[in-house]
Amino acid sequence: MRWLRFLAVVGIAVALFASSLSQGQAHWISGSSIVSLALTHHERYIYGITDCSALTKKVYQRFGINLPRTSRQQATIGKPVSIKHLQKGDLVFFATGRKGVISHVGIYAGGGKMVDAEYNGIRQTGIFVGPTSHYWKSKYIKARRVL
């Protein structure tokens, strides 16, 4: 009888955990694990196939979080985050074309840097620090937290 009760409790716990994953509740995922996985991708950049939003979609999908396909669509989900409250794993959005129109996304890596996919591959680059910050800081639009 105790054994059956134990199995029932375990079964309920597994069911609750699985349902939380399907609802996008990912409180157990760390931003560091998101960043680490993003840095392991070494696919050649192809616009629309392995571009910036494809990277974020693929990385988050590995943790059971389904993001929309484009950077502009991804910018509508999650919770807004101010620059001073950025955490590893947050999505950061930029307007690299028309002013104010989101066209690029990266994963905040901490220390003022992000991991993103650009024409020269997936890399960690400075948004608010380092030699590339003058470019990215001027293009920054907003950040969203989906974890």
PDB file of N, CA and C in Angstrom, residues 16-80:
ATOM      1  N   LEU A  16       2.942  17.228 -12.954  1.00  0.00           N
ATOM      2  CA  LEU A  16       2.973  18.671 -12.695  1.00  0.00           C
ATOM      3  C   LEU A  16       4.195  19.320 -13.333  1.00  0.00           C
ATOM      4  N   PHE A  17       5.334  18.657 -13.232  1.00  0.00           N
ATOM      5  CA  PHE A  17       6.557  19.181 -13.839  1.00  0.00           C
ATOM      6  C   PHE A  17       6.407  19.270 -15.353  1.00  0.00           C
ATOM      7  N   ALA A  18       5.891  18.212 -15.969  1.00  0.00           N
ATOM      8  CA  ALA A  18       5.713  18.197 -17.422  1.00  0.00           C
ATOM      9  C   ALA A  18       4.730  19.274 -17.864  1.00  0.00           C
ATOM     10  N   SER A  19       3.667  19.473 -17.116  1.00  0.00           N
ATOM     11  CA  SER A  19       2.695  20.504 -17.502  1.00  0.00           C
ATOM     12  C   SER A  19       3.293  21.894 -17.365  1.00  0.00           C
ATOM     13  N   SER A  20       4.174  22.098 -16.390  1.00  0.00           N
ATOM     14  CA  SER A  20       4.799  23.416 -16.256  1.00  0.00           C
ATOM     15  C   SER A  20       5.715  23.696 -17.430  1.00  0.00           C
ATOM     16  N   LEU A  21       6.374  22.661 -17.962  1.00  0.00           N
ATOM     17  CA  LEU A  21       7.211  22.857 -19.143  1.00  0.00           C
ATOM     18  C   LEU A  21       6.371  23.241 -20.344  1.00  0.00           C
ATOM     19  N   SER A  22       5.253  22.566 -20.532  1.00  0.00           N
ATOM     20  CA  SER A  22       4.429  22.846 -21.694  1.00  0.00           C
ATOM     21  C   SER A  22       3.787  24.226 -21.614  1.00  0.00           C
ATOM     22  N   GLN A  23       3.661  24.782 -20.435  1.00  0.00           N
ATOM     23  CA  GLN A  23       3.086  26.111 -20.283  1.00  0.00           C
ATOM     24  C   GLN A  23       4.159  27.195 -20.330  1.00  0.00           C
ATOM     25  N   GLY A  24       5.408  26.815 -20.561  1.00  0.00           N
ATOM     26  CA  GLY A  24       6.480  27.782 -20.676  1.00  0.00           C
ATOM     27  C   GLY A  24       7.005  28.284 -19.349  1.00  0.00           C
ATOM     28  N   GLN A  25       6.657  27.650 -18.259  1.00  0.00           N
ATOM     29  CA  GLN A  25       7.174  28.067 -16.964  1.00  0.00           C
ATOM     30  C   GLN A  25       8.528  27.405 -16.772  1.00  0.00           C
ATOM     31  N   ALA A  26       9.581  28.193 -16.894  1.00  0.00           N
ATOM     32  CA  ALA A  26      10.920  27.630 -16.907  1.00  0.00           C
ATOM     33  C   ALA A  26      11.771  28.205 -15.788  1.00  0.00           C
ATOM     34  N   HIS A  27      11.252  28.216 -14.584  1.00  0.00           N
ATOM     35  CA  HIS A  27      11.971  28.820 -13.469  1.00  0.00           C
ATOM     36  C   HIS A  27      13.236  28.051 -13.104  1.00  0.00           C
ATOM     37  N   TRP A  28      13.350  26.817 -13.509  1.00  0.00           N
ATOM     38  CA  TRP A  28      14.495  25.990 -13.168  1.00  0.00           C
ATOM     39  C   TRP A  28      15.659  26.199 -14.123  1.00  0.00           C
ATOM     40  N   ILE A  29      15.467  26.933 -15.202  1.00  0.00           N
ATOM     41  CA  ILE A  29      16.517  27.153 -16.194  1.00  0.00           C
ATOM     42  C   ILE A  29      17.322  28.387 -15.794  1.00  0.00           C
ATOM     43  N   SER A  30      18.648  28.263 -15.817  1.00  0.00           N
ATOM     44  CA  SER A  30      19.478  29.420 -15.479  1.00  0.00           C
ATOM     45  C   SER A  30      19.879  30.165 -16.749  1.00  0.00           C
ATOM     46  N   GLY A  31      20.051  31.466 -16.608  1.00  0.00           N
ATOM     47  CA  GLY A  31      20.528  32.262 -17.724  1.00  0.00           C
ATOM     48  C   GLY A  31      21.909  31.828 -18.174  1.00  0.00           C
ATOM     49  N   SER A  32      22.729  31.373 -17.231  1.00  0.00           N
ATOM     50  CA  SER A  32      24.076  30.897 -17.577  1.00  0.00           C
ATOM     51  C   SER A  32      24.019  29.682 -18.489  1.00  0.00           C
ATOM     52  N   SER A  33      23.053  28.783 -18.252  1.00  0.00           N
ATOM     53  CA  SER A  33      22.946  27.601 -19.110  1.00  0.00           C
ATOM     54  C   SER A  33      22.473  27.990 -20.507  1.00  0.00           C
ATOM     55  N   ILE A  34      21.626  29.005 -20.614  1.00  0.00           N
ATOM     56  CA  ILE A  34      21.197  29.513 -21.923  1.00  0.00           C
ATOM     57  C   ILE A  34      22.410  30.069 -22.674  1.00  0.00           C
ATOM     58  N   VAL A  35      23.201  30.899 -22.005  1.00  0.00           N
ATOM     59  CA  VAL A  35      24.382  31.508 -22.625  1.00  0.00           C
ATOM     60  C   VAL A  35      25.384  30.435 -23.041  1.00  0.00           C
ATOM     61  N   SER A  36      25.641  29.469 -22.170  1.00  0.00           N
ATOM     62  CA  SER A  36      26.599  28.399 -22.482  1.00  0.00           C
ATOM     63  C   SER A  36      26.183  27.623 -23.717  1.00  0.00           C
ATOM     64  N   LEU A  37      24.908  27.281 -23.802  1.00  0.00           N
ATOM     65  CA  LEU A  37      24.434  26.543 -24.971  1.00  0.00           C
ATOM     66  C   LEU A  37      24.559  27.388 -26.231  1.00  0.00           C
ATOM     67  N   ALA A  38      24.217  28.659 -26.144  1.00  0.00           N
ATOM     68  CA  ALA A  38      24.318  29.539 -27.313  1.00  0.00           C
ATOM     69  C   ALA A  38      25.751  29.598 -27.833  1.00  0.00           C
ATOM     70  N   LEU A  39      26.719  29.616 -26.926  1.00  0.00           N
ATOM     71  CA  LEU A  39      28.126  29.700 -27.336  1.00  0.00           C
ATOM     72  C   LEU A  39      28.641  28.418 -27.975  1.00  0.00           C
ATOM     73  N   THR A  40      27.918  27.311 -27.819  1.00  0.00           N
ATOM     74  CA  THR A  40      28.365  26.051 -28.427  1.00  0.00           C
ATOM     75  C   THR A  40      27.882  25.891 -29.862  1.00  0.00           C
ATOM     76  N   HIS A  41      26.972  26.736 -30.316  1.00  0.00           N
ATOM     77  CA  HIS A  41      26.482  26.648 -31.698  1.00  0.00           C
ATOM     78  C   HIS A  41      27.524  27.228 -32.637  1.00  0.00           C
ATOM     79  N   HIS A  42      27.842  26.478 -33.665  1.00  0.00           N
ATOM     80  CA  HIS A  42      28.855  26.941 -34.616  1.00  0.00           C
ATOM     81  C   HIS A  42      28.362  26.783 -36.045  1.00  0.00           C
ATOM     82  N   GLU A  43      27.104  27.109 -36.268  1.00  0.00           N
ATOM     83  CA  GLU A  43      26.550  26.999 -37.612  1.00  0.00           C
ATOM     84  C   GLU A  43      26.912  28.233 -38.422  1.00  0.00           C
ATOM     85  N   ARG A  44      27.085  28.025 -39.714  1.00  0.00           N
ATOM     86  CA  ARG A  44      27.368  29.130 -40.623  1.00  0.00           C
ATOM     87  C   ARG A  44      26.134  30.021 -40.719  1.00  0.00           C
ATOM     88  N   TYR A  45      26.332  31.328 -40.713  1.00  0.00           N
ATOM     89  CA  TYR A  45      25.229  32.292 -40.756  1.00  0.00           C
ATOM     90  C   TYR A  45      24.571  32.268 -42.128  1.00  0.00           C
ATOM     91  N   ILE A  46      23.263  32.043 -42.137  1.00  0.00           N
ATOM     92  CA  ILE A  46      22.463  32.144 -43.359  1.00  0.00           C
ATOM     93  C   ILE A  46      21.198  32.899 -42.981  1.00  0.00           C
ATOM     94  N   TYR A  47      21.001  34.067 -43.584  1.00  0.00           N
ATOM     95  CA  TYR A  47      19.856  34.905 -43.233  1.00  0.00           C
ATOM     96  C   TYR A  47      18.557  34.122 -43.400  1.00  0.00           C
ATOM     97  N   GLY A  48      17.712  34.150 -42.373  1.00  0.00           N
ATOM     98  CA  GLY A  48      16.425  33.471 -42.414  1.00  0.00           C
ATOM     99  C   GLY A  48      16.486  32.005 -42.039  1.00  0.00           C
ATOM    100  N   ILE A  49      17.693  31.444 -41.939  1.00  0.00           N
ATOM    101  CA  ILE A  49      17.837  30.026 -41.589  1.00  0.00           C
ATOM    102  C   ILE A  49      18.631  29.872 -40.300  1.00  0.00           C
ATOM    103  N   THR A  50      19.828  30.432 -40.258  1.00  0.00           N
ATOM    104  CA  THR A  50      20.648  30.378 -39.041  1.00  0.00           C
ATOM    105  C   THR A  50      21.066  31.791 -38.637  1.00  0.00           C
ATOM    106  N   ASP A  51      20.125  32.701 -38.680  1.00  0.00           N
ATOM    107  CA  ASP A  51      20.399  34.087 -38.310  1.00  0.00           C
ATOM    108  C   ASP A  51      20.177  34.301 -36.814  1.00  0.00           C
ATOM    109  N   CYS A  52      20.139  35.556 -36.387  1.00  0.00           N
ATOM    110  CA  CYS A  52      20.066  35.879 -34.958  1.00  0.00           C
ATOM    111  C   CYS A  52      18.832  35.295 -34.276  1.00  0.00           C
ATOM    112  N   SER A  53      17.665  35.450 -34.878  1.00  0.00           N
ATOM    113  CA  SER A  53      16.443  34.952 -34.236  1.00  0.00           C
ATOM    114  C   SER A  53      16.348  33.434 -34.307  1.00  0.00           C
ATOM    115  N   ALA A  54      16.962  32.830 -35.311  1.00  0.00           N
ATOM    116  CA  ALA A  54      17.007  31.359 -35.368  1.00  0.00           C
ATOM    117  C   ALA A  54      17.865  30.823 -34.226  1.00  0.00           C
ATOM    118  N   LEU A  55      18.958  31.518 -33.912  1.00  0.00           N
ATOM    119  CA  LEU A  55      19.807  31.109 -32.790  1.00  0.00           C
ATOM    120  C   LEU A  55      19.026  31.164 -31.483  1.00  0.00           C
ATOM    121  N   THR A  56      18.370  32.284 -31.203  1.00  0.00           N
ATOM    122  CA  THR A  56      17.634  32.397 -29.943  1.00  0.00           C
ATOM    123  C   THR A  56      16.508  31.373 -29.878  1.00  0.00           C
ATOM    124  N   LYS A  57      15.815  31.177 -30.989  1.00  0.00           N
ATOM    125  CA  LYS A  57      14.719  30.200 -31.030  1.00  0.00           C
ATOM    126  C   LYS A  57      15.245  28.799 -30.738  1.00  0.00           C
ATOM    127  N   LYS A  58      16.347  28.429 -31.385  1.00  0.00           N
ATOM    128  CA  LYS A  58      16.903  27.083 -31.225  1.00  0.00           C
ATOM    129  C   LYS A  58      17.419  26.851 -29.801  1.00  0.00           C
ATOM    130  N   VAL A  59      18.111  27.824 -29.242  1.00  0.00           N
ATOM    131  CA  VAL A  59      18.665  27.682 -27.892  1.00  0.00           C
ATOM    132  C   VAL A  59      17.544  27.541 -26.862  1.00  0.00           C
ATOM    133  N   TYR A  60      16.579  28.422 -26.901  1.00  0.00           N
ATOM    134  CA  TYR A  60      15.479  28.350 -25.934  1.00  0.00           C
ATOM    135  C   TYR A  60      14.639  27.094 -26.130  1.00  0.00           C
ATOM    136  N   GLN A  61      14.503  26.654 -27.376  1.00  0.00           N
ATOM    137  CA  GLN A  61      13.727  25.439 -27.652  1.00  0.00           C
ATOM    138  C   GLN A  61      14.356  24.223 -26.979  1.00  0.00           C
ATOM    139  N   ARG A  62      15.677  24.202 -26.887  1.00  0.00           N
ATOM    140  CA  ARG A  62      16.367  23.092 -26.217  1.00  0.00           C
ATOM    141  C   ARG A  62      15.997  23.008 -24.738  1.00  0.00           C
ATOM    142  N   PHE A  63      15.490  24.098 -24.181  1.00  0.00           N
ATOM    143  CA  PHE A  63      15.062  24.132 -22.784  1.00  0.00           C
ATOM    144  C   PHE A  63      13.539  24.098 -22.653  1.00  0.00           C
ATOM    145  N   GLY A  64      12.860  23.777 -23.750  1.00  0.00           N
ATOM    146  CA  GLY A  64      11.407  23.639 -23.721  1.00  0.00           C
ATOM    147  C   GLY A  64      10.631  24.937 -23.847  1.00  0.00           C
ATOM    148  N   ILE A  65      11.294  26.008 -24.265  1.00  0.00           N
ATOM    149  CA  ILE A  65      10.623  27.299 -24.437  1.00  0.00           C
ATOM    150  C   ILE A  65      10.528  27.592 -25.926  1.00  0.00           C
ATOM    151  N   ASN A  66       9.321  27.732 -26.418  1.00  0.00           N
ATOM    152  CA  ASN A  66       9.103  27.955 -27.840  1.00  0.00           C
ATOM    153  C   ASN A  66       8.978  29.451 -28.128  1.00  0.00           C
ATOM    154  N   LEU A  67       9.966  30.001 -28.822  1.00  0.00           N
ATOM    155  CA  LEU A  67       9.944  31.410 -29.204  1.00  0.00           C
ATOM    156  C   LEU A  67       9.411  31.547 -30.624  1.00  0.00           C
ATOM    157  N   PRO A  68       8.810  32.694 -30.945  1.00  0.00           N
ATOM    158  CA  PRO A  68       8.426  32.953 -32.336  1.00  0.00           C
ATOM    159  C   PRO A  68       9.671  32.996 -33.223  1.00  0.00           C
ATOM    160  N   ARG A  69       9.494  33.031 -34.536  1.00  0.00           N
ATOM    161  CA  ARG A  69      10.606  32.916 -35.468  1.00  0.00           C
ATOM    162  C   ARG A  69      11.440  34.195 -35.624  1.00  0.00           C
ATOM    163  N   THR A  70      10.821  35.358 -35.704  1.00  0.00           N
ATOM    164  CA  THR A  70      11.587  36.567 -36.017  1.00  0.00           C
ATOM    165  C   THR A  70      11.919  37.381 -34.764  1.00  0.00           C
ATOM    166  N   SER A  71      12.938  38.220 -34.878  1.00  0.00           N
ATOM    167  CA  SER A  71      13.321  39.064 -33.741  1.00  0.00           C
ATOM    168  C   SER A  71      12.183  40.007 -33.360  1.00  0.00           C
ATOM    169  N   ARG A  72      11.482  40.536 -34.331  1.00  0.00           N
ATOM    170  CA  ARG A  72      10.371  41.448 -34.039  1.00  0.00           C
ATOM    171  C   ARG A  72       9.264  40.728 -33.275  1.00  0.00           C
ATOM    172  N   GLN A  73       8.968  39.479 -33.648  1.00  0.00           N
ATOM    173  CA  GLN A  73       7.957  38.695 -32.930  1.00  0.00           C
ATOM    174  C   GLN A  73       8.445  38.326 -31.531  1.00  0.00           C
ATOM    175  N   GLN A  74       9.719  37.963 -31.417  1.00  0.00           N
ATOM    176  CA  GLN A  74      10.276  37.587 -30.114  1.00  0.00           C
ATOM    177  C   GLN A  74      10.233  38.760 -29.135  1.00  0.00           C
ATOM    178  N   ALA A  75      10.294  39.971 -29.650  1.00  0.00           N
ATOM    179  CA  ALA A  75      10.295  41.168 -28.802  1.00  0.00           C
ATOM    180  C   ALA A  75       8.947  41.428 -28.139  1.00  0.00           C
ATOM    181  N   THR A  76       7.934  40.636 -28.478  1.00  0.00           N
ATOM    182  CA  THR A  76       6.600  40.850 -27.908  1.00  0.00           C
ATOM    183  C   THR A  76       6.292  39.909 -26.749  1.00  0.00           C
ATOM    184  N   ILE A  77       7.168  38.942 -26.479  1.00  0.00           N
ATOM    185  CA  ILE A  77       6.871  37.961 -25.432  1.00  0.00           C
ATOM    186  C   ILE A  77       7.733  38.207 -24.198  1.00  0.00           C
ATOM    187  N   GLY A  78       7.376  37.577 -23.116  1.00  0.00           N
ATOM    188  CA  GLY A  78       8.125  37.728 -21.874  1.00  0.00           C
ATOM    189  C   GLY A  78       7.803  39.033 -21.171  1.00  0.00           C
ATOM    190  N   LYS A  79       8.665  39.365 -20.226  1.00  0.00           N
ATOM    191  CA  LYS A  79       8.474  40.580 -19.422  1.00  0.00           C
ATOM    192  C   LYS A  79       9.549  41.601 -19.775  1.00  0.00           C
ATOM    193  N   PRO A  80       9.189  42.889 -19.810  1.00  0.00           N
ATOM    194  CA  PRO A  80      10.194  43.916 -20.087  1.00  0.00           C
ATOM    195  C   PRO A  80      11.242  43.991 -18.972  1.00  0.00           C
TER     196      PRO A  80
END
